[in-house]
Tab-separated table of C-alpha atoms and ligand atoms in Angstrom:
chain	number	residue	atom	x	y	z
A	3	MET	CA	111.797	123.702	20.377
A	4	LYS	CA	112.259	126.186	17.580
A	5	TYR	CA	111.893	125.184	13.932
A	6	ALA	CA	113.528	126.285	10.726
A	7	THR	CA	111.282	126.513	7.693
A	8	LEU	CA	113.160	124.950	4.787
A	9	ASN	CA	112.906	126.462	1.306
A	10	ASN	CA	110.180	123.962	0.345
A	11	GLY	CA	108.078	124.885	3.378
A	12	ILE	CA	108.807	121.907	5.602
A	13	GLN	CA	109.666	122.426	9.248
A	14	MET	CA	112.932	121.164	10.724
A	15	PRO	CA	113.798	121.299	14.450
A	16	MET	CA	116.584	123.807	15.172
A	17	LEU	CA	118.177	121.305	17.548
A	18	GLY	CA	118.722	117.682	16.632
A	19	PHE	CA	120.652	114.684	17.865
A	20	GLY	CA	123.810	113.617	16.026
A	21	VAL	CA	124.775	109.947	16.097
A	22	TYR	CA	128.265	110.025	14.548
A	23	GLN	CA	130.527	107.435	16.230
A	24	LEU	CA	127.593	105.701	17.923
A	25	GLU	CA	128.558	102.434	16.266
A	26	ASP	CA	127.736	99.966	19.011
A	27	SER	CA	124.224	98.844	18.191
A	28	ALA	CA	122.871	98.456	21.749
A	29	GLU	CA	124.411	101.755	22.855
A	30	CYS	CA	123.073	103.515	19.770
A	31	ILE	CA	119.530	102.275	20.439
A	32	SER	CA	119.534	103.119	24.146
A	33	THR	CA	121.111	106.550	23.551
A	34	ILE	CA	118.598	107.520	20.878
A	35	LYS	CA	115.761	106.417	23.145
A	36	LEU	CA	117.172	108.661	25.885
A	37	ALA	CA	117.336	111.539	23.421
A	38	LEU	CA	113.768	110.992	22.262
A	39	ALA	CA	112.586	110.832	25.881
A	40	ALA	CA	114.410	114.126	26.503
A	41	GLY	CA	112.409	115.717	23.683
A	42	TYR	CA	114.671	115.489	20.615
A	43	ARG	CA	112.691	114.853	17.441
A	44	SER	CA	115.446	115.177	14.847
A	45	ILE	CA	118.101	112.492	14.312
A	46	ASP	CA	121.124	112.995	12.068
A	47	THR	CA	122.899	109.907	10.745
A	48	ALA	CA	124.798	108.922	7.564
A	49	SER	CA	125.418	105.698	5.695
A	50	ILE	CA	129.119	105.928	6.620
A	51	TYR	CA	128.262	105.993	10.350
A	52	ARG	CA	127.211	102.338	10.001
A	53	ASN	CA	124.351	102.726	12.441
A	54	GLU	CA	121.290	103.144	10.250
A	55	VAL	CA	119.894	99.775	11.392
A	56	PRO	CA	120.007	100.616	15.120
A	57	VAL	CA	118.734	104.141	14.379
A	58	GLY	CA	115.712	102.605	12.660
A	59	LYS	CA	115.190	100.145	15.513
A	60	ALA	CA	115.358	102.902	18.141
A	61	LEU	CA	112.757	104.944	16.271
A	62	LYS	CA	110.415	101.941	15.981
A	63	GLU	CA	110.898	100.872	19.595
A	64	SER	CA	110.248	104.408	20.845
A	65	GLY	CA	106.646	104.165	19.642
A	66	ILE	CA	106.804	107.775	18.434
A	67	PRO	CA	104.937	108.148	15.121
A	68	ARG	CA	107.330	108.350	12.163
A	69	ALA	CA	105.682	111.613	11.085
A	70	ASP	CA	106.773	113.243	14.348
A	71	ILE	CA	110.450	112.514	13.708
A	72	PHE	CA	112.764	114.436	11.374
A	73	LEU	CA	115.264	111.902	10.028
A	74	THR	CA	118.410	112.853	8.106
A	75	THR	CA	120.919	110.589	6.392
A	76	LYS	CA	123.697	111.188	3.867
A	77	VAL	CA	125.050	109.641	0.698
A	78	TRP	CA	128.673	108.529	0.937
A	79	ASN	CA	131.403	109.341	-1.583
A	80	ASP	CA	131.491	105.892	-3.258
A	81	ALA	CA	127.872	106.206	-4.360
A	82	GLN	CA	128.469	109.798	-5.417
A	83	LYS	CA	131.387	108.774	-7.613
A	84	ALA	CA	129.407	105.889	-9.111
A	85	GLY	CA	126.399	108.158	-9.676
A	86	ASN	CA	124.086	105.731	-7.885
A	87	GLU	CA	122.728	107.992	-5.176
A	88	MET	CA	119.204	106.624	-5.663
A	89	ALA	CA	120.358	103.026	-4.999
A	90	ALA	CA	122.320	104.244	-1.974
A	91	LEU	CA	119.197	105.908	-0.627
A	92	ASP	CA	117.186	102.713	-1.168
A	93	LYS	CA	119.790	100.855	0.912
A	94	SER	CA	119.605	103.474	3.645
A	95	LEU	CA	115.801	103.335	3.650
A	96	ALA	CA	115.901	99.537	4.011
A	97	ALA	CA	118.428	99.822	6.872
A	98	LEU	CA	116.422	102.554	8.578
A	99	ASP	CA	113.241	100.550	7.977
A	100	THR	CA	111.363	103.565	6.686
A	101	GLU	CA	109.696	104.639	3.453
A	102	TYR	CA	111.315	108.075	3.313
A	103	VAL	CA	113.853	110.316	4.958
A	104	ASP	CA	113.101	113.903	5.829
A	105	LEU	CA	116.462	115.128	4.580
A	106	TYR	CA	119.058	113.483	2.336
A	107	LEU	CA	122.464	115.154	2.070
A	108	ILE	CA	125.532	114.793	-0.151
A	109	HIS	CA	128.057	114.058	2.608
A	110	TRP	CA	131.181	115.606	1.028
A	111	PRO	CA	131.755	117.295	-2.342
A	112	CYS	CA	133.866	114.848	-4.391
A	113	LYS	CA	135.904	116.701	-6.993
A	114	GLY	CA	134.480	116.225	-10.452
A	115	HIS	CA	131.360	114.466	-9.166
A	116	TYR	CA	129.332	116.706	-6.875
A	117	GLN	CA	127.795	118.694	-9.739
A	118	ASP	CA	126.214	115.579	-11.310
A	119	SER	CA	125.453	114.253	-7.860
A	120	TRP	CA	123.274	117.264	-7.171
A	121	LEU	CA	121.205	116.510	-10.291
A	122	ASN	CA	120.642	112.994	-8.911
A	123	MET	CA	119.624	114.481	-5.569
A	124	GLU	CA	117.029	116.528	-7.416
A	125	ARG	CA	115.696	113.300	-8.970
A	126	ILE	CA	115.533	111.779	-5.496
A	127	TYR	CA	113.602	114.785	-4.233
A	128	LYS	CA	111.140	114.470	-7.084
A	129	SER	CA	110.710	110.735	-6.294
A	130	GLY	CA	109.336	111.612	-2.842
A	131	LYS	CA	111.806	109.342	-1.030
A	132	ALA	CA	113.332	112.410	0.628
A	133	ARG	CA	111.113	115.279	1.792
A	134	ALA	CA	114.079	117.597	1.308
A	135	VAL	CA	117.578	117.329	-0.165
A	136	GLY	CA	120.707	119.233	0.674
A	137	VAL	CA	124.473	119.177	0.922
A	138	SER	CA	127.153	118.920	3.561
A	139	ASN	CA	130.689	120.302	3.754
A	140	PHE	CA	130.112	122.561	0.746
A	141	HIS	CA	132.108	125.779	0.504
A	142	THR	CA	130.517	128.732	-1.293
A	143	HIS	CA	132.383	127.822	-4.497
A	144	HIS	CA	130.866	124.314	-4.457
A	145	LEU	CA	127.430	125.892	-4.107
A	146	ASP	CA	128.251	128.317	-6.933
A	147	ASP	CA	129.134	125.328	-9.138
A	148	ILE	CA	125.884	123.433	-8.569
A	149	LYS	CA	123.927	126.662	-8.862
A	150	LYS	CA	124.777	126.716	-12.579
A	151	THR	CA	122.488	123.737	-13.189
A	152	TRP	CA	120.264	123.390	-10.153
A	153	SER	CA	116.494	123.450	-10.467
A	154	VAL	CA	116.090	122.588	-6.794
A	155	VAL	CA	117.957	124.770	-4.300
A	156	PRO	CA	119.561	122.700	-1.499
A	157	ALA	CA	117.402	122.949	1.620
A	158	VAL	CA	120.361	122.665	4.006
A	159	ASN	CA	124.150	122.898	4.024
A	160	GLN	CA	125.682	121.087	7.012
A	161	PHE	CA	129.268	122.077	7.795
A	162	GLU	CA	131.773	122.260	10.638
A	163	MET	CA	130.996	125.259	12.811
A	164	HIS	CA	131.816	126.245	16.393
A	165	PRO	CA	133.219	129.410	17.980
A	166	ARG	CA	136.735	128.606	16.665
A	167	LEU	CA	135.341	128.284	13.129
A	168	ALA	CA	132.426	130.687	13.157
A	169	GLN	CA	131.828	130.417	9.392
A	170	GLN	CA	130.205	133.845	9.089
A	171	PRO	CA	130.705	134.274	5.306
A	172	LEU	CA	129.359	130.771	4.563
A	173	ILE	CA	126.344	131.286	6.844
A	174	ALA	CA	125.557	134.609	5.155
A	175	TYR	CA	125.933	133.056	1.708
A	176	CYS	CA	123.627	130.148	2.572
A	177	LYS	CA	120.970	132.439	3.963
A	178	ALA	CA	121.093	134.657	0.882
A	179	GLN	CA	120.441	131.564	-1.256
A	180	GLY	CA	117.593	130.275	0.936
A	181	ILE	CA	119.741	127.407	2.262
A	182	VAL	CA	119.445	126.715	5.998
A	183	PRO	CA	122.892	126.367	7.617
A	184	GLN	CA	123.503	123.459	9.963
A	185	SER	CA	126.565	122.884	12.151
A	186	TRP	CA	128.502	119.743	12.919
A	187	GLY	CA	130.997	119.524	15.784
A	188	PRO	CA	129.295	122.485	17.507
A	189	LEU	CA	131.026	121.805	20.836
A	190	GLY	CA	134.504	121.479	19.422
A	191	GLY	CA	134.842	117.761	18.832
A	192	SER	CA	135.141	114.560	20.804
A	193	LYS	CA	138.660	113.243	20.175
A	194	SER	CA	141.657	113.967	22.386
A	195	GLY	CA	143.535	116.853	20.820
A	196	ASP	CA	140.268	118.475	19.734
A	197	PHE	CA	139.609	121.810	21.371
A	198	ARG	CA	136.330	121.101	23.187
A	199	GLU	CA	137.941	121.404	26.626
A	200	GLY	CA	139.582	124.754	25.937
A	201	LEU	CA	136.469	126.038	24.263
A	202	LEU	CA	134.130	125.084	27.097
A	203	GLN	CA	136.408	126.927	29.553
A	204	ASN	CA	136.766	130.057	27.451
A	205	GLU	CA	136.242	133.163	29.566
A	206	THR	CA	133.852	134.917	27.194
A	207	LEU	CA	131.664	131.822	27.294
A	208	THR	CA	131.935	131.204	31.054
A	209	THR	CA	130.969	134.838	31.750
A	210	ILE	CA	127.879	134.618	29.554
A	211	ALA	CA	127.036	131.180	31.009
A	212	ALA	CA	127.157	132.548	34.572
A	213	LYS	CA	124.784	135.388	33.627
A	214	TYR	CA	122.097	132.962	32.389
A	215	ASN	CA	122.871	130.160	34.859
A	216	LYS	CA	123.616	127.864	31.904
A	217	THR	CA	126.640	125.793	30.910
A	218	THR	CA	129.082	126.978	28.267
A	219	ALA	CA	127.901	124.131	26.022
A	220	GLN	CA	124.359	125.501	26.266
A	221	ILE	CA	125.618	129.007	25.424
A	222	ILE	CA	127.362	127.691	22.294
A	223	LEU	CA	124.257	125.807	21.188
A	224	ARG	CA	122.085	128.846	21.823
A	225	TRP	CA	124.563	130.941	19.774
A	226	ASN	CA	123.804	128.565	16.879
A	227	ILE	CA	120.071	129.155	17.335
A	228	GLU	CA	120.476	132.955	17.469
A	229	LEU	CA	122.409	132.785	14.195
A	230	GLY	CA	119.698	130.657	12.567
A	231	VAL	CA	122.015	127.633	12.451
A	232	ILE	CA	120.615	124.171	13.206
A	233	ALA	CA	122.797	122.292	15.709
A	234	ILE	CA	123.062	118.506	16.160
A	235	PRO	CA	125.225	117.886	19.239
A	236	LYS	CA	126.004	114.280	20.086
A	237	SER	CA	126.280	112.918	23.584
A	238	THR	CA	126.013	109.493	25.163
A	239	ASN	CA	125.705	110.982	28.638
A	240	PRO	CA	122.086	111.257	29.901
A	241	THR	CA	122.712	114.515	31.793
A	242	ARG	CA	124.410	116.161	28.813
A	243	ILE	CA	121.741	114.871	26.415
A	244	ARG	CA	119.139	116.724	28.492
A	245	GLU	CA	121.419	119.727	29.022
A	246	ASN	CA	121.922	120.242	25.290
A	247	ILE	CA	118.217	120.563	24.518
A	248	ASP	CA	117.515	122.830	27.483
A	249	ILE	CA	118.326	126.013	25.579
A	250	PHE	CA	114.914	127.370	24.666
A	251	ASP	CA	114.159	129.326	27.834
A	252	PHE	CA	116.643	132.183	27.337
A	253	GLU	CA	118.049	134.391	24.566
A	254	LEU	CA	121.485	135.882	23.980
A	255	THR	CA	121.834	139.591	23.286
A	256	GLN	CA	123.179	140.732	19.938
A	257	ASP	CA	126.415	141.827	21.663
A	258	GLU	CA	126.844	138.368	23.189
A	259	VAL	CA	126.296	136.709	19.820
A	260	LEU	CA	128.946	138.993	18.304
A	261	ALA	CA	131.365	138.337	21.189
A	262	ILE	CA	131.094	134.577	20.645
A	263	SER	CA	131.492	134.928	16.878
A	264	ALA	CA	134.622	137.017	17.568
A	265	LEU	CA	136.270	133.913	19.121
A	266	ASN	CA	136.717	132.702	15.539
A	267	LYS	CA	140.234	131.621	14.607
A	268	ASP	CA	139.380	129.774	11.413
A	269	GLU	CA	140.517	126.556	13.102
A	270	ARG	CA	139.129	123.269	11.849
A	271	LEU	CA	138.611	119.968	13.653
A	272	GLY	CA	137.988	118.113	10.452
A	273	PRO	CA	139.555	118.333	7.008
A	274	ASP	CA	138.999	121.220	4.648
A	275	PRO	CA	136.349	120.205	2.084
A	276	ASP	CA	138.777	121.337	-0.635
A	277	SER	CA	141.513	118.922	0.357
A	278	TYR	CA	140.052	116.077	2.405
A	279	PRO	CA	141.956	112.801	1.985
A	280	PHE	CA	139.044	110.361	1.698
A	281	GLN	CA	137.525	111.391	-1.619
B	323	LIG	P1	129.721	112.766	25.744
B	323	LIG	O1	129.116	111.814	24.778
B	323	LIG	O2	130.548	112.088	26.801
B	323	LIG	O3	128.710	113.734	26.340
B	323	LIG	P2	130.184	117.370	18.879
B	323	LIG	O4	128.710	117.230	18.809
B	323	LIG	O5	130.703	118.764	18.868
B	323	LIG	O6	130.919	116.438	17.957
B	323	LIG	O7	130.599	116.955	20.350
B	323	LIG	C1	130.485	115.697	20.806
B	323	LIG	C2	131.370	115.590	22.024
B	323	LIG	O8	131.013	116.567	23.010
B	323	LIG	C3	131.234	114.260	22.684
B	323	LIG	O9	132.521	113.858	23.048
B	323	LIG	C4	130.372	114.507	23.901
B	323	LIG	O10	130.781	113.663	24.945
B	323	LIG	C5	130.678	115.941	24.232
B	323	LIG	N1	129.545	116.679	24.775
B	323	LIG	C6	128.269	116.644	24.351
B	323	LIG	N2	127.510	117.469	25.068
B	323	LIG	C7	128.321	118.062	25.968
B	323	LIG	C8	128.127	119.031	26.981
B	323	LIG	N3	126.928	119.542	27.209
B	323	LIG	N4	129.210	119.399	27.730
B	323	LIG	C9	130.426	118.876	27.498
B	323	LIG	N5	130.679	117.955	26.542
B	323	LIG	C10	129.634	117.557	25.777
């Protein structure tokens, strides 16, 4: 495992396990246990995923000390608009059955609210209930807005990123500010109509995969690592869960990293954070 050092000095695994859409409680628990057994030590959930209770149960049942796990959750838009992020975190902590989270993120920037929300996230950070605080789905202009009043720089910005949306300007901006970039949807999505299938068969990726005797999914995840981007792929399949973490025994060349980044088409799976419908 490689680790990112966040801007407050804490270490975060460069590869984590995403649990979006793992809503069935029994499946969520068994899948997280598989992931932990495969070596994952970072779990990424959100209050809107409605699985914080099974996430907490899986962590307890695994017997792994809490201090060895990096746990992320996110504040949903309703709490952001009401300005009660702290109460939302308390609810998440109760559901997760833990005293603290390692990272608490603003899930989406709600127009007219995210600036004040960041100030509440700073209060949360100072309370010690989150070892780090950050944002998700923030464009550079959202970061510029909160920068006007921040006294704590977000530790992480989690946003959609994969070879079809390589996000180079946003990654560069985050790094310049000391914000660690993190990707969601790194493999191109899970719904029919998403472009995972086409992406995983892309010739640039299959050629590189053959060279290293890896799968194209592993090449994409390793591309994240080479770029300093934390990835949190989700899988319910035991073989793919193990496959996705088996990316720390090879390195891509600079030319290969550039070739993958050149697959960018600025194509999104999810909504644009400037115009998403659920704010
Ligand atoms: P599954 O759970 O059947 O493995 P993302 O993290 O980009 O949202 O992607 C999640 C989707 O990608 C899920 O549908 C998951 O399906 C699939 N997936 C995860 N790992 C792999 C892999 N190594 N190869 C192909 N598909 C994968």
